[in-house]
PDB file of C-alpha atoms in Angstrom:
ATOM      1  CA  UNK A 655     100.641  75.618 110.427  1.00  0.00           C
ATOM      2  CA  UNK A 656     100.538  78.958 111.627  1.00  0.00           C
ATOM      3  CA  UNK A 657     103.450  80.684 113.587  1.00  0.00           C
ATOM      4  CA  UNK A 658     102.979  82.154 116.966  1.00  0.00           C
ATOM      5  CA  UNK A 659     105.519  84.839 116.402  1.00  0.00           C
ATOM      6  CA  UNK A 660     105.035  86.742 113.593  1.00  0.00           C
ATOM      7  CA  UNK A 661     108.145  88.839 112.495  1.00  0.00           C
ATOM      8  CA  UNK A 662     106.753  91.040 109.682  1.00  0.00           C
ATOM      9  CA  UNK A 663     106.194  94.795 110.933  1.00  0.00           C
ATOM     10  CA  UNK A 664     103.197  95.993 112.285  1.00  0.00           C
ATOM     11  CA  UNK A 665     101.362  99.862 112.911  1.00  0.00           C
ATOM     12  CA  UNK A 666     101.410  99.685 116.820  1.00  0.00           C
ATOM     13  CA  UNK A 667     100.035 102.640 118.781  1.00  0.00           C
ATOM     14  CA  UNK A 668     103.463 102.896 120.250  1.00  0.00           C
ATOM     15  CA  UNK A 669     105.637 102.649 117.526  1.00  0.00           C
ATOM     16  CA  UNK A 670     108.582 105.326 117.395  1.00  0.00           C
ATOM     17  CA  UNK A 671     107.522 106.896 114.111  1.00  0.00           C
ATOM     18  CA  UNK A 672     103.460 108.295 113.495  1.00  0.00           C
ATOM     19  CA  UNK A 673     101.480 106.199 111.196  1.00  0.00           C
ATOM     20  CA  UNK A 674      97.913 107.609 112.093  1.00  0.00           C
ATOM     21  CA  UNK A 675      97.506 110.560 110.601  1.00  0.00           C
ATOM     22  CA  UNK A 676      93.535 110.512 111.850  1.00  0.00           C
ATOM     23  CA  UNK A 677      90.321 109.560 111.554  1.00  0.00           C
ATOM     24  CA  UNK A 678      87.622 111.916 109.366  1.00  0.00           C
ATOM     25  CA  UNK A 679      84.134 112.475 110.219  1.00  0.00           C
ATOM     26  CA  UNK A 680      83.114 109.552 107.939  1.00  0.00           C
ATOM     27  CA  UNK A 681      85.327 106.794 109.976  1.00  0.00           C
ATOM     28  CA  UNK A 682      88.466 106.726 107.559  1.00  0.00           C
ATOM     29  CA  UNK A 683      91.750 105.999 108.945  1.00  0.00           C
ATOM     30  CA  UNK A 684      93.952 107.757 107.358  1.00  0.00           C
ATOM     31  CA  UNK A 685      97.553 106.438 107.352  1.00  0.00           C
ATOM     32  CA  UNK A 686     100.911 107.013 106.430  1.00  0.00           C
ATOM     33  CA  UNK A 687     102.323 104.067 104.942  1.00  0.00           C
ATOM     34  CA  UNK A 688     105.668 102.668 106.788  1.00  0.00           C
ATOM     35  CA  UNK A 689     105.269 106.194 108.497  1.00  0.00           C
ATOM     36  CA  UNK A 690     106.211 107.649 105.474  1.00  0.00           C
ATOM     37  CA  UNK A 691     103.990 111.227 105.287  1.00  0.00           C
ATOM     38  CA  UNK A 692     104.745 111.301 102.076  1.00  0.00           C
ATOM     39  CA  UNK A 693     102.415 108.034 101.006  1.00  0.00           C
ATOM     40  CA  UNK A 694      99.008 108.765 102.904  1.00  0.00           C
ATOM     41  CA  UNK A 695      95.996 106.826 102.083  1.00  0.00           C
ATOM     42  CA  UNK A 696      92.538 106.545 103.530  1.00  0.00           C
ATOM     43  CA  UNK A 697      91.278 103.058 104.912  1.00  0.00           C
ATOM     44  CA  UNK A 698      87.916 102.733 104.829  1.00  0.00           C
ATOM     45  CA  UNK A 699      86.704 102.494 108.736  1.00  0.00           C
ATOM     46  CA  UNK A 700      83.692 100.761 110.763  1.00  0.00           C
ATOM     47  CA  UNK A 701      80.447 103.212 110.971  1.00  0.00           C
ATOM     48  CA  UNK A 702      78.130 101.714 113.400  1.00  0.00           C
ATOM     49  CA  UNK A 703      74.541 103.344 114.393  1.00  0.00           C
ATOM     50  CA  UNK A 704      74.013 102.224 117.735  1.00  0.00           C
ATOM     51  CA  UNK A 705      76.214 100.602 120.699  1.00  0.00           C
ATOM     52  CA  UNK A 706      74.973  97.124 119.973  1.00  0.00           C
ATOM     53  CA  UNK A 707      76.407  97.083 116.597  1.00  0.00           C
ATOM     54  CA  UNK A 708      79.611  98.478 117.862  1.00  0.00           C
ATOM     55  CA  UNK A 709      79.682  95.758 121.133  1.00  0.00           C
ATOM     56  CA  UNK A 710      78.470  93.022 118.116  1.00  0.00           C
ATOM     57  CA  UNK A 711      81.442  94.081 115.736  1.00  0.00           C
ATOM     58  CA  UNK A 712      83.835  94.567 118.543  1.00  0.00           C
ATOM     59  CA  UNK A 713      83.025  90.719 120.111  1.00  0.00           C
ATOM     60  CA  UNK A 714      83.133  89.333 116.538  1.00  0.00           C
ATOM     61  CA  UNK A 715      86.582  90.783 116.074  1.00  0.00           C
ATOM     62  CA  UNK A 716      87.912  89.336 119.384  1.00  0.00           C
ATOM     63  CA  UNK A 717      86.418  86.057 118.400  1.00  0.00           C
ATOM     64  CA  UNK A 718      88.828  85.955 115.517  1.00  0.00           C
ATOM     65  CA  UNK A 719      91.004  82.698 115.147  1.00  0.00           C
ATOM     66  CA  UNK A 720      94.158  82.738 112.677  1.00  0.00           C
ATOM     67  CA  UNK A 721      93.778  82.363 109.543  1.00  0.00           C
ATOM     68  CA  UNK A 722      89.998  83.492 109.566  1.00  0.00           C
ATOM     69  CA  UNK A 723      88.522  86.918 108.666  1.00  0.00           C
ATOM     70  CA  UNK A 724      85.428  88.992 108.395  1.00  0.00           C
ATOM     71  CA  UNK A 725      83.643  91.763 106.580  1.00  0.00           C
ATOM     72  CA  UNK A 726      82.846  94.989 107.794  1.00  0.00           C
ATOM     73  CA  UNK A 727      79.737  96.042 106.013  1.00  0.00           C
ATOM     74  CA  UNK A 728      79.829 100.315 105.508  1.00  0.00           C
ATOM     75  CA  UNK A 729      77.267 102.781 103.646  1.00  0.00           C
ATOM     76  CA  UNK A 730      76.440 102.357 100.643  1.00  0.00           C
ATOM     77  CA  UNK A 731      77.647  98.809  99.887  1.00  0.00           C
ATOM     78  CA  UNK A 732      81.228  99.599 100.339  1.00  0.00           C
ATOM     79  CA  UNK A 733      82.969  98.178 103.294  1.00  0.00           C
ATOM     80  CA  UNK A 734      86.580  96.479 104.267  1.00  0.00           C
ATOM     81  CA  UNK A 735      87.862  93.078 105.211  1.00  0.00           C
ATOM     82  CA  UNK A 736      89.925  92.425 108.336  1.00  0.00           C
ATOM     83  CA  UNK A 737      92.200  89.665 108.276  1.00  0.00           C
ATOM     84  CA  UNK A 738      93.361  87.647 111.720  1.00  0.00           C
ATOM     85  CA  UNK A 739      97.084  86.543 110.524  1.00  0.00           C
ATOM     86  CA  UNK A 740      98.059  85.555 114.402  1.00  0.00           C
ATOM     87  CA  UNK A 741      96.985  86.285 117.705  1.00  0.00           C
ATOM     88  CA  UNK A 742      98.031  89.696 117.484  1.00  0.00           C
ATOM     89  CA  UNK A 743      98.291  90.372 114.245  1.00  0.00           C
ATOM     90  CA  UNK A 744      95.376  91.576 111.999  1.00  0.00           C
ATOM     91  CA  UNK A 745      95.134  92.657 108.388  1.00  0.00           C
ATOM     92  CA  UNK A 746      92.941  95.401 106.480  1.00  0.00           C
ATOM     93  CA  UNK A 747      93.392  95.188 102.368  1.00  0.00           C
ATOM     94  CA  UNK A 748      93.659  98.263 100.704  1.00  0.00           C
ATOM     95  CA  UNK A 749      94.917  99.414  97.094  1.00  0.00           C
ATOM     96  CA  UNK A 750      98.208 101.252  97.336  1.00  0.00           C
ATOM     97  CA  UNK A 751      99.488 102.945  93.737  1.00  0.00           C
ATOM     98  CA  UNK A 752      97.320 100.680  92.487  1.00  0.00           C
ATOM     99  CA  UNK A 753      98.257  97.224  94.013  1.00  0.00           C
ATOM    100  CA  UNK A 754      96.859  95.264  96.946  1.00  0.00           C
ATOM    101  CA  UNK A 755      98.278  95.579 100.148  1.00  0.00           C
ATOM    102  CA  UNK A 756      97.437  94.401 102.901  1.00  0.00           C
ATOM    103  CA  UNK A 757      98.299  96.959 106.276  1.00  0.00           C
ATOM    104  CA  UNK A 758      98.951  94.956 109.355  1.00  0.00           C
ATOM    105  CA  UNK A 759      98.418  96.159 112.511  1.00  0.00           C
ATOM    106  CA  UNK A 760      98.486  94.498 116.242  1.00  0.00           C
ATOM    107  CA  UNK A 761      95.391  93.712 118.020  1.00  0.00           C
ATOM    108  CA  UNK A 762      95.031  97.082 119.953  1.00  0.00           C
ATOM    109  CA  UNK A 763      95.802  99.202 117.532  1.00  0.00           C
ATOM    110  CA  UNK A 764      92.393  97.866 115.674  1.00  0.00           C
ATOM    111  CA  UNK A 765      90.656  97.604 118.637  1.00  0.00           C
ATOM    112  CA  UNK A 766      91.084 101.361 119.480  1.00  0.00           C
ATOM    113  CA  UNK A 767      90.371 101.947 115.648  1.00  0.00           C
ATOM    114  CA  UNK A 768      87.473 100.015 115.690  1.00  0.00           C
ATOM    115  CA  UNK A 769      86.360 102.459 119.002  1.00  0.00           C
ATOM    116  CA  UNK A 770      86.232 105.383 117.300  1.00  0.00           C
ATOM    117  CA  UNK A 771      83.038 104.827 115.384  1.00  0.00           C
ATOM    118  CA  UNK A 772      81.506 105.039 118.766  1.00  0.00           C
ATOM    119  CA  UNK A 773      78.425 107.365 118.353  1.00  0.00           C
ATOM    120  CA  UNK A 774      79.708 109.484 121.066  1.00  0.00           C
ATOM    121  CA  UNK A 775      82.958 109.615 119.105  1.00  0.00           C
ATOM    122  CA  UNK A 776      83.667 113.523 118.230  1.00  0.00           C
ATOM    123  CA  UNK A 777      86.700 114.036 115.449  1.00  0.00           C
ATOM    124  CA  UNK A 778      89.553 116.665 116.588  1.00  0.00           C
ATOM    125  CA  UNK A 779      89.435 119.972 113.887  1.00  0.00           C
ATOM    126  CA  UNK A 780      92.586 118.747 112.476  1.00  0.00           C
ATOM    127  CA  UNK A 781      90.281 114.944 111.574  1.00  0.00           C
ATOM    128  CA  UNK A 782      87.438 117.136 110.089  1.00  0.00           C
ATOM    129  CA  UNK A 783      90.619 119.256 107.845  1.00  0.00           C
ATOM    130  CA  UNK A 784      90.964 115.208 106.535  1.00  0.00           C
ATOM    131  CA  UNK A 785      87.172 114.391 105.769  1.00  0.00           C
ATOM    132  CA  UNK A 786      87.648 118.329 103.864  1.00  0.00           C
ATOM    133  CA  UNK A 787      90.583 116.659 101.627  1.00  0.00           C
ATOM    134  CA  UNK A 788      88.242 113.399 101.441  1.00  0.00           C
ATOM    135  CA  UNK A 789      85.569 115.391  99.639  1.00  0.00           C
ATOM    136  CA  UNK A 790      88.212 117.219  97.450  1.00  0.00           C
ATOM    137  CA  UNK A 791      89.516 114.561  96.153  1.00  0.00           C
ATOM    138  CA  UNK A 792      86.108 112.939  95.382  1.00  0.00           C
ATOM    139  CA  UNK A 793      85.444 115.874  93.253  1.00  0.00           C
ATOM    140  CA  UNK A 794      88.545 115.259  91.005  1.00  0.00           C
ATOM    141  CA  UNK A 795      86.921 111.546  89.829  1.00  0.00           C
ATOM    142  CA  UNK A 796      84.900 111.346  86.707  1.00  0.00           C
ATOM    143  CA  UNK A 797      81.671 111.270  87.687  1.00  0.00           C
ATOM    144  CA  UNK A 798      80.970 108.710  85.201  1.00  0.00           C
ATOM    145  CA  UNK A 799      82.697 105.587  83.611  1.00  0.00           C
ATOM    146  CA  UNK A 800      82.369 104.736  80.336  1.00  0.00           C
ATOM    147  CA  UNK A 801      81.413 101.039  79.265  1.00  0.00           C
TER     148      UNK A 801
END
């Protein structure tokens, strides 16, 4: 049995605190966790190449029943799963100091999210400072791993 309500809280475009910090050039949502700008991390985000993908994504995620979820495919095999908890509540898994979490948001929050990988989409300077620090800190992983 699923509630209707769900209690636990949520990144809403209109909370009082900022959560969003942006979105790079590469489509990564970068948020501060419990609007805390001390905690950012970097949610992988939908890339689409044409409208059709974007209206095909967009209409699967509005199709989404409780309790279900899908898989957003990105570049290079990586990717992200989006969780439907309630009606307007909707989960993206992500590692946090090493653990799962799972970031809930409401339904327009992801919606608008899910917009910006529009291919009309332009990011503001301040987005492309974040797809700078993106690269940087792709530079400080080993390049390798050893077996």
């Amino acid at each position: 049995m699923t509630q209707q309500f769900i209690l636990a809280p949520r990144y809403r475009l209109d909370d009082e605190f900022s959560w969003l910090e942006g979105i790079d050039p590469s489509r990564h949502y970068w948020i501060s966790v419990n609007s805390d700008s001390r905690l950012q991390v970097s949610i992988p985000g939908l890339i689409v190449s044409s409208i059709e993908e974007l209206r095909e994504v967009i209409s699967r995620f509005r199709s989404l029943q409780p309790q279900e979820s899908m898989t957003v495919d990105r570049l290079a095999g990586s990717g992200f799963t989006l969780h439907c908890i309630s009606s307007n509540c909707y989960a993206i898994e992500d590692e946090v100091a090493g653990s799962l979490t799972w970031h809930l948001f409401d339904k327009e929050s992801i919606e608008s999210l899910l917009m910006t990988s529009h291919p009309d989409w332009l990011p503001s300077p301040k987005d492309i400072e974040l797809g700078r620090k993106r690269l940087a800190l792709a530079f400080e992983q080993p390049a390798y791993t050893s077996a």
